[in-house]
Coordinates of C-alpha atoms and ligand atoms in Angstrom, one line a residue:
M1 CA -9.1 -16.1 -23.2
P2 CA -9.9 -13.2 -21.1
A3 CA -11.2 -10.1 -23.0
F4 CA -9.1 -7.7 -20.7
T5 CA -6.4 -8.1 -18.0
A6 CA -5.0 -5.5 -15.8
A7 CA -2.4 -5.5 -13.0
A8 CA -1.3 -3.4 -10.1
P9 CA 1.7 -3.8 -8.0
G10 CA 2.1 -3.9 -4.3
K11 CA 3.7 -1.1 -2.3
V12 CA 5.8 -0.1 0.8
I13 CA 5.7 3.2 2.8
L14 CA 9.4 4.1 3.1
F15 CA 8.7 7.0 5.5
G16 CA 5.5 8.5 7.2
E17 CA 2.8 5.8 7.7
H18 CA 0.2 6.9 10.4
A19 CA 1.5 10.7 10.4
V20 CA 0.3 10.9 7.0
V21 CA -3.3 10.3 8.2
Y22 CA -2.7 13.5 10.2
D23 CA -1.5 15.7 7.2
Q24 CA 2.0 15.2 7.6
P25 CA 4.1 14.0 4.3
A26 CA 4.9 10.5 3.5
I27 CA 7.1 8.6 0.9
A28 CA 5.9 5.4 -0.6
V29 CA 7.4 3.0 -3.6
P30 CA 5.5 0.3 -5.6
V31 CA 6.7 -3.2 -5.2
H32 CA 6.5 -5.1 -8.6
Q33 CA 7.6 -8.2 -7.3
V34 CA 4.2 -8.8 -5.8
Q35 CA 0.9 -7.8 -7.6
A36 CA -2.8 -8.1 -8.1
R37 CA -4.5 -9.0 -11.2
A38 CA -7.9 -8.8 -12.6
S39 CA -9.0 -10.4 -15.8
I40 CA -12.6 -10.3 -17.6
F41 CA -14.4 -13.0 -19.3
A42 CA -17.5 -11.7 -21.2
D43 CA -20.6 -13.6 -20.5
L44 CA -22.7 -13.5 -23.6
R45 CA -25.5 -15.6 -22.4
S46 CA -26.3 -13.7 -19.3
K47 CA -28.3 -10.4 -18.9
P48 CA -26.5 -7.1 -18.5
G49 CA -25.6 -6.4 -15.0
E50 CA -24.6 -10.2 -14.2
I51 CA -21.2 -10.2 -12.5
L52 CA -19.7 -13.5 -11.4
I53 CA -16.6 -12.9 -9.1
H54 CA -14.0 -15.6 -8.9
A55 CA -11.3 -15.1 -6.2
P56 CA -9.6 -18.3 -5.5
D57 CA -7.0 -16.7 -3.3
I58 CA -9.6 -16.0 -0.7
G59 CA -11.8 -18.8 -1.5
L60 CA -14.6 -16.8 -3.1
E61 CA -16.8 -17.6 -6.0
S62 CA -20.2 -15.6 -5.8
R63 CA -22.4 -13.4 -7.9
L64 CA -21.7 -9.8 -7.3
D65 CA -25.2 -9.2 -6.2
D66 CA -25.2 -12.1 -3.6
L67 CA -22.3 -10.4 -1.6
D68 CA -22.8 -8.4 1.4
P69 CA -23.6 -4.5 0.3
Q70 CA -20.6 -3.5 2.1
H71 CA -18.3 -5.9 0.3
P72 CA -15.1 -3.9 -1.4
F73 CA -15.9 -5.6 -4.7
R74 CA -19.5 -4.3 -4.5
L75 CA -18.5 -1.0 -3.6
M76 CA -15.9 -0.8 -6.5
V77 CA -18.4 -1.7 -9.1
E78 CA -20.8 0.8 -7.6
V79 CA -18.5 3.7 -7.7
L80 CA -17.3 2.7 -11.2
T81 CA -20.7 2.4 -12.9
R82 CA -21.7 5.7 -11.2
R83 CA -18.6 7.4 -12.5
L84 CA -19.1 6.0 -16.1
K85 CA -23.0 6.6 -15.7
I86 CA -23.9 3.3 -16.8
A87 CA -26.9 1.6 -15.1
H88 CA -25.5 -2.0 -16.0
L89 CA -22.4 -3.3 -17.4
P90 CA -22.4 -6.0 -19.8
A91 CA -22.4 -9.4 -18.2
F92 CA -19.0 -10.8 -17.2
Q93 CA -16.8 -13.0 -15.1
L94 CA -14.1 -11.1 -13.0
K95 CA -11.3 -13.3 -12.0
I96 CA -9.1 -11.9 -9.3
S97 CA -5.8 -13.2 -8.3
S98 CA -3.0 -11.4 -6.0
T99 CA 0.5 -12.5 -4.8
I100 CA 0.6 -9.5 -2.2
P101 CA 0.2 -10.8 1.3
I102 CA -3.4 -9.6 2.8
A103 CA -3.4 -7.1 5.8
A104 CA 0.2 -6.9 5.6
G105 CA 1.1 -3.4 5.0
M106 CA 1.7 -3.8 1.3
G107 CA -1.3 -2.4 -0.3
S108 CA -3.1 -5.5 -1.3
G109 CA -6.6 -4.0 -0.8
A110 CA -5.9 -1.1 -3.0
A111 CA -3.9 -3.2 -5.5
V112 CA -6.9 -5.5 -6.0
T113 CA -9.3 -2.4 -6.6
V114 CA -7.1 -0.7 -8.8
A115 CA -6.6 -3.9 -11.1
C116 CA -10.4 -4.6 -11.3
L117 CA -11.2 -0.8 -12.0
R118 CA -8.8 -0.9 -15.0
A119 CA -10.0 -4.1 -16.3
I120 CA -13.6 -3.3 -15.9
S121 CA -13.3 0.4 -17.2
A122 CA -11.4 -1.1 -20.4
F123 CA -14.0 -3.8 -20.9
A124 CA -16.8 -1.1 -20.7
G125 CA -14.9 0.6 -23.5
R126 CA -14.2 3.4 -21.1
A127 CA -10.5 3.1 -20.0
L128 CA -9.8 5.7 -17.3
S129 CA -6.6 7.8 -16.5
N130 CA -4.4 6.7 -13.6
D131 CA -5.9 10.0 -11.9
E132 CA -9.2 8.6 -12.1
I133 CA -8.4 5.1 -11.2
S134 CA -6.8 6.3 -8.0
M135 CA -9.7 8.6 -7.2
L136 CA -12.3 5.7 -7.6
A137 CA -10.0 3.5 -5.5
Y138 CA -9.8 6.1 -2.8
E139 CA -13.7 6.2 -2.6
V140 CA -13.8 2.4 -2.0
E141 CA -10.9 2.7 0.6
K142 CA -12.8 5.2 2.5
K143 CA -16.1 3.3 2.6
Y144 CA -14.2 0.2 3.5
H145 CA -11.7 1.5 6.1
G146 CA -12.4 4.9 7.7
T147 CA -9.9 7.4 7.3
P148 CA -7.4 6.4 4.7
S149 CA -4.9 9.0 3.7
G150 CA -5.1 8.3 0.1
I151 CA -1.4 7.0 -0.2
D152 CA -2.1 3.5 -0.9
N153 CA -4.4 4.1 -3.8
T154 CA -1.8 6.9 -5.2
V155 CA 1.1 4.9 -5.4
V156 CA -0.4 1.8 -6.3
A157 CA -2.3 3.3 -9.2
F158 CA 0.7 5.4 -10.5
A159 CA 3.3 2.5 -9.8
C160 CA 6.1 5.0 -9.2
P161 CA 7.8 6.4 -6.0
I162 CA 5.7 9.4 -4.6
F163 CA 6.0 12.1 -2.0
F164 CA 2.5 12.3 -0.8
I165 CA 0.5 14.9 1.5
R166 CA -3.1 14.1 2.2
G167 CA -5.3 16.3 -0.1
Q168 CA -2.8 17.7 -2.1
P169 CA -1.5 16.7 -5.6
F170 CA 1.3 14.1 -5.0
E171 CA 4.7 14.5 -6.5
M172 CA 6.6 11.8 -8.4
L173 CA 9.8 11.1 -6.7
P174 CA 12.8 10.9 -8.9
V175 CA 15.3 8.4 -7.5
A176 CA 19.2 9.7 -7.9
E177 CA 20.8 6.3 -7.5
P178 CA 19.8 2.6 -7.1
F179 CA 19.2 1.0 -3.7
S180 CA 17.9 -2.3 -2.3
L181 CA 15.2 -2.9 0.2
L182 CA 14.7 -6.1 1.9
I183 CA 10.9 -6.5 2.8
G184 CA 10.3 -9.1 5.8
D185 CA 7.0 -10.4 6.6
S186 CA 6.3 -10.9 10.2
G187 CA 3.6 -13.5 9.4
V188 CA 1.2 -11.7 11.7
R189 CA -1.8 -10.3 10.0
S190 CA -3.2 -6.9 11.2
S191 CA -6.3 -4.7 10.1
T192 CA -5.2 -1.0 9.2
A193 CA -8.5 -0.1 10.1
E194 CA -8.2 -1.2 13.7
V195 CA -4.8 0.1 14.1
V196 CA -5.8 3.6 12.7
G197 CA -8.8 3.6 14.7
D198 CA -7.0 2.6 17.8
L199 CA -4.2 5.1 17.4
R200 CA -7.0 7.7 16.5
Q201 CA -8.6 7.2 20.0
R202 CA -5.3 7.7 22.0
R203 CA -4.5 10.6 20.0
N204 CA -7.6 12.1 20.9
Q205 CA -6.9 11.7 24.5
D206 CA -3.4 13.5 24.3
L207 CA -3.4 15.7 21.4
D208 CA -0.2 17.5 22.0
R209 CA 1.8 14.4 22.5
Y210 CA 0.6 12.7 19.4
E211 CA 0.9 15.8 17.0
D212 CA 4.2 16.3 18.3
L213 CA 5.2 12.5 17.3
F214 CA 3.2 13.2 14.1
H215 CA 5.4 16.3 13.5
Q216 CA 8.6 14.7 14.3
I217 CA 7.7 11.8 11.7
G218 CA 7.0 14.6 9.0
Q219 CA 10.4 16.3 9.6
I220 CA 12.1 12.9 9.1
V221 CA 10.1 12.3 5.7
L222 CA 11.3 15.9 4.6
Q223 CA 14.8 15.0 5.5
A224 CA 14.7 11.6 3.8
R225 CA 13.4 13.0 0.5
K226 CA 16.8 14.6 0.0
P227 CA 18.9 11.5 -0.3
I228 CA 16.3 9.8 -2.3
E229 CA 16.5 12.6 -4.9
H230 CA 20.1 13.6 -4.8
G231 CA 21.9 10.7 -2.9
P232 CA 23.8 9.5 -1.2
W233 CA 21.1 6.5 -0.6
Q234 CA 23.0 5.2 2.4
A235 CA 21.9 8.3 4.3
L236 CA 18.3 6.6 4.2
G237 CA 19.4 4.3 6.9
P238 CA 19.5 6.5 10.0
W239 CA 16.3 8.3 9.1
M240 CA 14.6 4.7 8.8
D241 CA 16.0 3.9 12.3
Q242 CA 14.5 7.1 13.7
N243 CA 11.1 6.7 11.8
H244 CA 10.9 3.3 13.7
E245 CA 11.6 4.7 17.1
L246 CA 8.6 7.0 16.5
L247 CA 6.2 4.5 15.3
R248 CA 7.3 2.6 18.4
A249 CA 6.4 5.6 20.5
L250 CA 3.0 5.7 18.7
D251 CA 2.6 2.0 20.1
V252 CA 1.9 0.5 16.5
S253 CA 5.1 -1.8 16.4
S254 CA 5.0 -5.2 17.9
E255 CA 7.5 -7.7 19.5
A256 CA 7.7 -9.8 16.1
L257 CA 8.5 -6.4 14.1
D258 CA 11.1 -5.3 16.5
R259 CA 12.7 -8.8 16.4
L260 CA 13.0 -8.3 12.6
V261 CA 14.0 -4.9 12.6
S262 CA 17.0 -5.6 15.2
A263 CA 18.0 -8.8 13.5
A264 CA 18.3 -6.9 10.1
R265 CA 20.4 -4.1 11.8
Q266 CA 22.7 -6.4 13.3
A267 CA 23.3 -8.5 10.1
G268 CA 24.3 -5.4 8.4
A269 CA 21.2 -3.4 7.1
L270 CA 21.9 0.6 7.2
G271 CA 18.6 1.1 8.5
A272 CA 15.2 -0.8 9.2
K273 CA 11.7 -0.1 10.1
L274 CA 8.2 -1.2 10.1
C275 CA 6.1 -0.4 7.2
G276 CA 2.4 0.2 6.8
A277 CA 0.0 0.2 9.7
G278 CA 1.9 -2.2 12.0
R279 CA 1.4 -4.4 14.9
G280 CA 2.1 -7.2 12.3
G281 CA 2.7 -7.3 8.4
N282 CA 5.9 -6.2 7.0
M283 CA 9.2 -4.4 7.8
I284 CA 11.6 -3.0 5.3
A285 CA 15.7 -2.8 5.6
L286 CA 18.1 -0.7 3.7
V287 CA 20.8 -3.1 2.3
D288 CA 23.7 -2.7 0.0
T289 CA 24.3 -5.5 -2.2
D290 CA 26.7 -7.2 -0.3
H291 CA 24.6 -7.7 2.5
I292 CA 21.5 -8.8 0.9
D293 CA 21.8 -12.6 1.5
Q294 CA 23.1 -12.1 5.0
V295 CA 20.2 -9.8 6.1
A296 CA 17.7 -12.0 4.1
R297 CA 19.1 -15.0 6.2
A298 CA 18.9 -13.1 9.6
L299 CA 15.4 -12.1 9.0
Y300 CA 14.3 -15.7 8.4
A301 CA 16.0 -16.8 11.5
A302 CA 14.3 -14.2 13.4
G303 CA 11.2 -15.5 12.3
A304 CA 10.2 -14.1 8.7
V305 CA 7.6 -15.9 6.8
R306 CA 8.8 -14.3 3.6
V307 CA 11.5 -12.0 2.5
I308 CA 11.3 -10.0 -0.8
C309 CA 14.4 -8.1 -2.1
T310 CA 13.4 -4.9 -4.2
R311 CA 15.5 -2.5 -5.8
L312 CA 14.6 1.0 -6.6
Q313 CA 16.2 2.3 -10.2
P314 CA 16.8 6.0 -11.0
S315 CA 13.9 5.6 -13.7
G316 CA 11.7 5.1 -10.7
K317 CA 11.2 1.1 -11.7
L318 CA 12.0 -1.4 -9.4
E319 CA 13.4 -4.8 -10.6
Ligands
LIG401 O1 -1.1 -1.2 6.1 P1 -1.4 -0.3 4.9 O2 -0.5 -1.0 3.7 O3 -2.9 -0.3 4.6 O4 -0.7 1.2 5.1 C1 -1.5 2.1 6.1 C2 -0.9 3.1 6.2 C3 -1.4 4.1 7.2 O5 -0.5 5.6 7.0 C4 -1.3 3.7 8.6 C5 -2.9 4.6 6.9 C6 -3.2 5.4 5.8 O6 -4.4 5.4 5.3 O7 -2.3 6.1 5.2

């Protein structure tokens, strides 16, 4: 029996990825159908500070101290012990599992970090608030992949729809009417750090063009916020299509993602776009309940390796 278990959901960015790194707003929602889970088993026989990591999904079983100093698990324990002002945590085994696809734009790294921080801080008798968990997860993300906006750790730690601007307090986004999203996985893995880094280089060579594209994306986010908060949800579709076109202009889409986006629209989706860093990973499609099966089938036929259906509820909960 684990002493403590904690979980964190996956996420998708509805609007505003990439532009959010350059201070434009973005909207993200949790996806509870997939989650990361961390369980702590106290180890009474080993001396304090001994931590054994068991993460079968990624084929990892190791003492924490034997991992590379830059490994996200080491960084996570480091930021936590610094925050708690504890030199050595009591010895424990940490079992990590996740159903969130890795490197696929669904916040898998942030969710694993958040679940671990929650479980370990509770085990240490110092359970932290969502705010603190999110801040610590952001520290890990920064060390691990460069210039994250902070949207992933925030939506995953608070597990509710958010309106987010980098460096500002986020807003929980009330949802007026329920609506459904299909999330289609291209099966292609893509490194967020690489895509963000590549975009930064291109942006530095043509500031005006990229700042204009980021600004246009930011304007879409401001417009798309209204139908989420006040309805009608169907109005989100065209904004998703326009956001996807701008992501294509940023050259972060791919043939596989464009194929899934077109297939979803042809099968009756009201709008579709890639989500997350792009070049691979997932796309999302806005669907009315009558078209869910049809659009899901079209996504598989167009090469999706997995399709998840998630529904936003007015309470902010997804089912
Ligand atoms: O691919 P993901 O799930 O890590 O999302 C990245 C979102 C970006 O806007 C591209 C980067 C960021 O830090 O916001």
